[in-house]
mmCIF file of C-alpha atoms in Angstrom:
data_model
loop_
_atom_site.group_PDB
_atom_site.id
_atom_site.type_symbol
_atom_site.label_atom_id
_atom_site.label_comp_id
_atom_site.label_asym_id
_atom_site.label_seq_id
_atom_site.Cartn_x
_atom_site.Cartn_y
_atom_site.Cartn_z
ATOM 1 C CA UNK A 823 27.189 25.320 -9.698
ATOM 2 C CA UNK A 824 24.516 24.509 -11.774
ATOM 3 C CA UNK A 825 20.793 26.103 -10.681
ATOM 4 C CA UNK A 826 17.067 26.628 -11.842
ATOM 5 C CA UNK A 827 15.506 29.150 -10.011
ATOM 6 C CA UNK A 828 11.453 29.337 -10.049
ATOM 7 C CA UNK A 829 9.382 32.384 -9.215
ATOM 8 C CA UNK A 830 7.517 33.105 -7.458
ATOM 9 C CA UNK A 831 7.414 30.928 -4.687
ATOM 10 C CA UNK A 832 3.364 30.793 -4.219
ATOM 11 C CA UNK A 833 0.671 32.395 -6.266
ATOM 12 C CA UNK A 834 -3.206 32.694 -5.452
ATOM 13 C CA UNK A 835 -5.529 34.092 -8.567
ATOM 14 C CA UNK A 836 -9.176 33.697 -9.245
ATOM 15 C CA UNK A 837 -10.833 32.152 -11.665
ATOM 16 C CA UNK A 838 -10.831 33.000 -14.988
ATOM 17 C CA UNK A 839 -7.067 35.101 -14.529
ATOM 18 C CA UNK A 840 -3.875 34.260 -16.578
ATOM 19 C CA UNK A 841 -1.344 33.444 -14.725
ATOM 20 C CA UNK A 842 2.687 33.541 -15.701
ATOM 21 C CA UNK A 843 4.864 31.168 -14.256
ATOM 22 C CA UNK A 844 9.133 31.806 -14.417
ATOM 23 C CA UNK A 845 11.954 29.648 -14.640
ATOM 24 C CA UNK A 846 16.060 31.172 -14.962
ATOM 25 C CA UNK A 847 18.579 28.698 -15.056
ATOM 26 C CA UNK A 848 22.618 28.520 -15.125
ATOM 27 C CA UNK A 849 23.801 25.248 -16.339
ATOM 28 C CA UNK A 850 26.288 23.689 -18.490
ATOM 29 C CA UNK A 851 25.813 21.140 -21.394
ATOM 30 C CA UNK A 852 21.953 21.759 -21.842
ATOM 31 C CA UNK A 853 20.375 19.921 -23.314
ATOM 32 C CA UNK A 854 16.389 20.742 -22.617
ATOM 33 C CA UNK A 855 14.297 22.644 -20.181
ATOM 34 C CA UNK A 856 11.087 20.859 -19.069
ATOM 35 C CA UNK A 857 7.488 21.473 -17.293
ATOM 36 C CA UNK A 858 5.844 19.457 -15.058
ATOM 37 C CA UNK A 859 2.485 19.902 -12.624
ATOM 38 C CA UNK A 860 2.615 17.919 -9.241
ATOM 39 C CA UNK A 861 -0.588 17.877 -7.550
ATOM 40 C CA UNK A 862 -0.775 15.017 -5.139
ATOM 41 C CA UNK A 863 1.527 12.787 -6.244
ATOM 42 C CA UNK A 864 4.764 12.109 -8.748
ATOM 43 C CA UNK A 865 4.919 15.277 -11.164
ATOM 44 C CA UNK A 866 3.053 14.901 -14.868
ATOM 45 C CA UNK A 867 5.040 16.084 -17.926
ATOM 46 C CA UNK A 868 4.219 19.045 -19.275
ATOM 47 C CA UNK A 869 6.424 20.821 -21.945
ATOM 48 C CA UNK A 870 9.497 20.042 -23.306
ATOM 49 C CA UNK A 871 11.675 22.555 -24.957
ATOM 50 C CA UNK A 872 15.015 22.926 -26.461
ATOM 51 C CA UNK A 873 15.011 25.704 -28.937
ATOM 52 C CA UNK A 874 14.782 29.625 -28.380
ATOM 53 C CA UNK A 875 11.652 31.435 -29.655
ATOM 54 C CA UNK A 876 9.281 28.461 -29.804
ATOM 55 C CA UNK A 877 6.067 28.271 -28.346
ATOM 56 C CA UNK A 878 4.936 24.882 -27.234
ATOM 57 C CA UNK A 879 0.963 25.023 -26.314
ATOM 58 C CA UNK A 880 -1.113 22.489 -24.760
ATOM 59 C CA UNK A 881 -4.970 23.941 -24.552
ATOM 60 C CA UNK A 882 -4.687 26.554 -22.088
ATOM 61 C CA UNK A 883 -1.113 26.333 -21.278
ATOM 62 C CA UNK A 884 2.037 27.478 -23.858
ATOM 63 C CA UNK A 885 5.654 27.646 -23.051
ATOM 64 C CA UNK A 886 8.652 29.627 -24.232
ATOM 65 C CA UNK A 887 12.188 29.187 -23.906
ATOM 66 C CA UNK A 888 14.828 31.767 -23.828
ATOM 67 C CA UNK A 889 18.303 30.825 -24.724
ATOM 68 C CA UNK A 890 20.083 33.570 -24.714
ATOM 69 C CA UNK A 891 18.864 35.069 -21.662
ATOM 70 C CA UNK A 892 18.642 31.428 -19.956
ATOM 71 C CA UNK A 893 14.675 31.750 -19.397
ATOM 72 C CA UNK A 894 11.545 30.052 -19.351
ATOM 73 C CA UNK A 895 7.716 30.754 -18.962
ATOM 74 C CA UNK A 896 4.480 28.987 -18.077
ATOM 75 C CA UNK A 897 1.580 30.645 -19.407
ATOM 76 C CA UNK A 898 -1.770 29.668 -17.963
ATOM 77 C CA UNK A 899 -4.865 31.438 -19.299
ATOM 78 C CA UNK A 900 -8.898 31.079 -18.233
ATOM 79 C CA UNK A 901 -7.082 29.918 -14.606
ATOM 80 C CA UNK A 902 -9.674 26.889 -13.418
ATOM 81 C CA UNK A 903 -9.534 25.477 -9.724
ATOM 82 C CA UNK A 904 -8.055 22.101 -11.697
ATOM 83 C CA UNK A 905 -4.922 24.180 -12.176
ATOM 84 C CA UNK A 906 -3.998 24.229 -8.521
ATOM 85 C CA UNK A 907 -0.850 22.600 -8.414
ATOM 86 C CA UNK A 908 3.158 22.586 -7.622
ATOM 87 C CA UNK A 909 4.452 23.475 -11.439
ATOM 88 C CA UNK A 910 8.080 22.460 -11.730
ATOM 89 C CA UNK A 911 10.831 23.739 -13.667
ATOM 90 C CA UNK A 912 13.556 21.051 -14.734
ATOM 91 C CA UNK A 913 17.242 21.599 -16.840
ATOM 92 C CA UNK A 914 18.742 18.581 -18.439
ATOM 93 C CA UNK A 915 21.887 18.561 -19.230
ATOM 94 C CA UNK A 916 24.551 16.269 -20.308
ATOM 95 C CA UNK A 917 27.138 14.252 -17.653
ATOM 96 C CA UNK A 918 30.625 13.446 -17.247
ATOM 97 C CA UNK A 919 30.402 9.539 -18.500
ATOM 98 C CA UNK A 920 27.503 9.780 -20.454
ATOM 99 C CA UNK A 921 23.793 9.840 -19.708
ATOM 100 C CA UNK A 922 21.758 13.029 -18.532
ATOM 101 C CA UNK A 923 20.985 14.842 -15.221
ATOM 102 C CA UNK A 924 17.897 16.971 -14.474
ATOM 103 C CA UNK A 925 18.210 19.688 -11.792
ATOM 104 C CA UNK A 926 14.609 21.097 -10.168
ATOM 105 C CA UNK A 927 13.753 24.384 -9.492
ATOM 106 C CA UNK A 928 11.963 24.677 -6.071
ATOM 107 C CA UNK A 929 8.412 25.099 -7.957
ATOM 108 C CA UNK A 930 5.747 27.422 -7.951
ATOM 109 C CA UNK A 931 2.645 26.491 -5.941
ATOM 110 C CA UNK A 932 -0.099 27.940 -7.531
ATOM 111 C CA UNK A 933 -4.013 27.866 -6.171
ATOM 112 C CA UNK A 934 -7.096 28.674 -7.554
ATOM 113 C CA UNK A 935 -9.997 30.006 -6.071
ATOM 114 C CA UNK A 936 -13.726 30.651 -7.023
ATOM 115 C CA UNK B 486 1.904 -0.504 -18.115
ATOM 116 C CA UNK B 487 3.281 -0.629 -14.892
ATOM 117 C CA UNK B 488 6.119 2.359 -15.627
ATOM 118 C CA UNK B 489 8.127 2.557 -12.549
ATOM 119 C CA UNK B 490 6.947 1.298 -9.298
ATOM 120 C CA UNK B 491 8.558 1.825 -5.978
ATOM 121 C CA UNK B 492 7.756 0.243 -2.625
ATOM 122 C CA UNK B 493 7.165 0.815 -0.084
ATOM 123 C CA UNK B 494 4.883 3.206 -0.745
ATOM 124 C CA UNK B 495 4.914 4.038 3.565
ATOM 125 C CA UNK B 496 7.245 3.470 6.173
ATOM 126 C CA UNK B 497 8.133 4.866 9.820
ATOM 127 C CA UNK B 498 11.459 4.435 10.928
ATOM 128 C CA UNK B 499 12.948 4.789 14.356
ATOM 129 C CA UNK B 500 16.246 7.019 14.083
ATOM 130 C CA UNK B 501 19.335 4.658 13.372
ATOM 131 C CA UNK B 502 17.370 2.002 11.653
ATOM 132 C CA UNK B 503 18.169 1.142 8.552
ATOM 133 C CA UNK B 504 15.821 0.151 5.360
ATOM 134 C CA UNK B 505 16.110 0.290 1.662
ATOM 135 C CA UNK B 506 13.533 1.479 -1.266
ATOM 136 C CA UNK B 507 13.058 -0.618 -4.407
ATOM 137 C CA UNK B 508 12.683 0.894 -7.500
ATOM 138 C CA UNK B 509 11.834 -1.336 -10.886
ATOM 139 C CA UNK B 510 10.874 -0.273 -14.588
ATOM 140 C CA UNK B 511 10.062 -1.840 -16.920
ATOM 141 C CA UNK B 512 10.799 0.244 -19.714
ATOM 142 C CA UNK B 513 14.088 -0.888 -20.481
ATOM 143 C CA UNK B 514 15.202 2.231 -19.790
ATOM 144 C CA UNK B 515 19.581 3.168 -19.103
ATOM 145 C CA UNK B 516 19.138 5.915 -16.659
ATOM 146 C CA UNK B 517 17.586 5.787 -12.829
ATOM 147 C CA UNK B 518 17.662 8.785 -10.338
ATOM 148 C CA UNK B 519 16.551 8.767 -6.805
ATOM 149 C CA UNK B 520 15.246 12.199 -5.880
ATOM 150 C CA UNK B 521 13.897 13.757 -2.308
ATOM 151 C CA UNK B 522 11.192 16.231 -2.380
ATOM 152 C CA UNK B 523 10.904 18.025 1.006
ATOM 153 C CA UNK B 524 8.455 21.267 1.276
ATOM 154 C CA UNK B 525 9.695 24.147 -0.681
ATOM 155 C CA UNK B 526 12.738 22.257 -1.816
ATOM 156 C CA UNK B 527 12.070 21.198 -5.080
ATOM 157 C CA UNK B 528 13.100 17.195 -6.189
ATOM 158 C CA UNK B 529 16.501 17.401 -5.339
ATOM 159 C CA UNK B 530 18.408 14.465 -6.697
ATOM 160 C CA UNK B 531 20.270 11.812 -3.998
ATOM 161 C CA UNK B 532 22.331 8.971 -6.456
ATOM 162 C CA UNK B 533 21.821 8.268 -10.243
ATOM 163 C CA UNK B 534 22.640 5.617 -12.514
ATOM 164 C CA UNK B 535 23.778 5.514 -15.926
ATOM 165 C CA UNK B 536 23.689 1.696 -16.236
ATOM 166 C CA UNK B 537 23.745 -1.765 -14.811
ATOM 167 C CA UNK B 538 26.563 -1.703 -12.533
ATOM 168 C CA UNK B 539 26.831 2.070 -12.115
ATOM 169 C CA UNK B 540 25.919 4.780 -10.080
ATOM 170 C CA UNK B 541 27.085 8.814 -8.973
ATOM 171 C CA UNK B 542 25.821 10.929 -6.530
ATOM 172 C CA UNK B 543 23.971 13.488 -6.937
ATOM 173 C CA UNK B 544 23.121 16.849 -4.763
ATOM 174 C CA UNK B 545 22.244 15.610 -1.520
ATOM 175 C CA UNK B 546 23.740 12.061 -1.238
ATOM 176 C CA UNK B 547 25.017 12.151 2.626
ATOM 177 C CA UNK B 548 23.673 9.063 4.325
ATOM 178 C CA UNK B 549 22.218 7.245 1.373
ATOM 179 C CA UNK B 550 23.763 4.240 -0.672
ATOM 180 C CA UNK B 551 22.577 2.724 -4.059
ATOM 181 C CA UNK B 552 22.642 -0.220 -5.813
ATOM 182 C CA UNK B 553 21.906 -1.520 -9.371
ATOM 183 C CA UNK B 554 22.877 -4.563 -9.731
ATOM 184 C CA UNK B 555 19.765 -5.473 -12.417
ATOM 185 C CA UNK B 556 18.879 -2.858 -15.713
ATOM 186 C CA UNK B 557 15.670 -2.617 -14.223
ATOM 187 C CA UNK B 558 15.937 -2.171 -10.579
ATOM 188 C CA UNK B 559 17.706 0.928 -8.050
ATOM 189 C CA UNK B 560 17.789 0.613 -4.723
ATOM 190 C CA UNK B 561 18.080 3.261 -2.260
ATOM 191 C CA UNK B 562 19.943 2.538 1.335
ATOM 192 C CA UNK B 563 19.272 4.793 4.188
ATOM 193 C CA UNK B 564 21.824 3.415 6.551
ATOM 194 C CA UNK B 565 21.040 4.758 9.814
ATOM 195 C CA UNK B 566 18.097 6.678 9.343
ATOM 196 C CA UNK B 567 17.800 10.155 10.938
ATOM 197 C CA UNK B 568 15.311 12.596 11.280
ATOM 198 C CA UNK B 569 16.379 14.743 8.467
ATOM 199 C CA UNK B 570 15.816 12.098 6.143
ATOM 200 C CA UNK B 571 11.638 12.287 6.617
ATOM 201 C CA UNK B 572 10.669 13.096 3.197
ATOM 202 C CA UNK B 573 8.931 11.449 0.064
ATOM 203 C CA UNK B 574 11.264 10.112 -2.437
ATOM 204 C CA UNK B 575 10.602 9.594 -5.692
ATOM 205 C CA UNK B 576 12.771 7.085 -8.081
ATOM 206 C CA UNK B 577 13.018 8.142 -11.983
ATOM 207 C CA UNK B 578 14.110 6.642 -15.335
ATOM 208 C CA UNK B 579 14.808 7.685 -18.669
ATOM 209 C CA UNK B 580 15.682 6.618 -21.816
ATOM 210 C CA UNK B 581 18.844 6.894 -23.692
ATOM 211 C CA UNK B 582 18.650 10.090 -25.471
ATOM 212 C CA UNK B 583 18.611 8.771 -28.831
ATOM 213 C CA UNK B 584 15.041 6.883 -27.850
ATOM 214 C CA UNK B 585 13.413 10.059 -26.833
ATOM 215 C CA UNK B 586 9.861 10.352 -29.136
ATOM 216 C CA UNK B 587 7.600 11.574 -27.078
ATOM 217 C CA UNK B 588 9.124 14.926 -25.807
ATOM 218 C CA UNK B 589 8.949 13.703 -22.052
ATOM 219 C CA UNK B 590 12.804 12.576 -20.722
ATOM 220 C CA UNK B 591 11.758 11.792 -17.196
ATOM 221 C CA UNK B 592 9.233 8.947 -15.761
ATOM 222 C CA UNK B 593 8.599 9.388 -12.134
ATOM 223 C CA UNK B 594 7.191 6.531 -9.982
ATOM 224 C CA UNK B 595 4.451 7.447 -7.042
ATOM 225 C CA UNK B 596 6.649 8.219 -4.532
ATOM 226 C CA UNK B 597 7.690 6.699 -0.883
ATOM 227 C CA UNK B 598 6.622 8.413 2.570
ATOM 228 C CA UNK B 599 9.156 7.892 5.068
ATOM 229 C CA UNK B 600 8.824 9.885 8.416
ATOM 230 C CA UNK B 601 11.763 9.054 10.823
ATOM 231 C CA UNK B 602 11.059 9.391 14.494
#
């Protein structure tokens, strides 16, 4: 069965910490492992990334997948209160009759404080 | 740039009523999903659709039918609504795979409250 398992669960840092954020995942036919942040409302794309050893960075944040080992993390450094948020792991992969299918981990809730 | 919009955006059901969510884009895009999010569950997907005409289930589709009848609109049945089924539900598209530029794959609309009493 396919799976994308997020850890930890729930995370509280301070200010100003760096914070690393893990995704593992079993699937078949991938095709791309994705980031998003959910705060209040529908999740905002992160990072997409679909080849081993290849940092993707966006300001503060940077990715890396893991292909062999079937692994992802979320980097988050000079933590700010903004950052609170659900960050969610996704898998794509390829379906019987065409198209794609992405399967979410249950998400890290991260918080901030001063 | 509307993107995809669902309604209603709130709704309280009594158990065994029935409703249905609309979902439209207008991105032209092949593939919807219909996806609960409940707390510490992740978005765990209900039906998809691979094109006009066509949909599959998807992890959790028990008590749930969909429609897409029209490219641009899926519709989500609850038909006798239960308890279990308060969540928020989001509806998704994406593009063929071969019309992915901009590195994202998945465009979520707001989401849908629905609390069943």
């Amino acid at each position: 069965e396919d799976k994308v398992v997020q850890s930890p669960l729930s995370l509280v840092v301070h200010e100003g910490d760096t914070v690393t954020l893990n995704c593992s995942y079993e699937v078949t036919n991938f095709r791309s492992l994705l980031w998003y942040k959910q705060e209040k409302k529908a999740p905002t794309f992160l990072f997409m990334l679909t080849s081993s050893g290849i940092e993707k960075k966006s300001g503060r944040l940077s990715s890396i997948l893991d292909k062999k080992e079937l692994f992802s993390i979320l980097n988050i450094t000079a933590t700010q209160t903004g950052d609170s948020a659900i960050y969610l792991c996704a898998v794509e992969y390829r379906v019987t009759g065409g198209g794609n299918k992405l399967t979410f981990g249950t998400g890290t809730q991260l918080k901030v404080e001063l | 740039n509307a993107g995809v919009t669902q309604t209603p955006k709130f709704r309280v059901l009594k158990t065994g009523q029935s409703m249905t969510l609309l979902c439209a884009q207008d991105m032209n895009h092949e593939y919807m999903y219909w996806y609960r999010q409940d707390p510490g569950m992740g978005l765990r997907l209900i039906h998809y659709s691979v094109g006009e005409g066509t949909t599959a289930k998807g992890e959790v589709p028990d008590g749930y039918n969909v429609s897409r009848l029209k490219k641009q609109n899926f519709l989500l049945g609850l038909e006798s609504a239960a308890p279990s089924q308060t969540s928020v539900y989001f509806c998704a598209s994406s593009p063929h795979r071969d019309r992915i530029y901009s590195g994202n794959t998945i465009y979520f609309g707001e989401g849908s409250w629905l609390t069943v009493v």
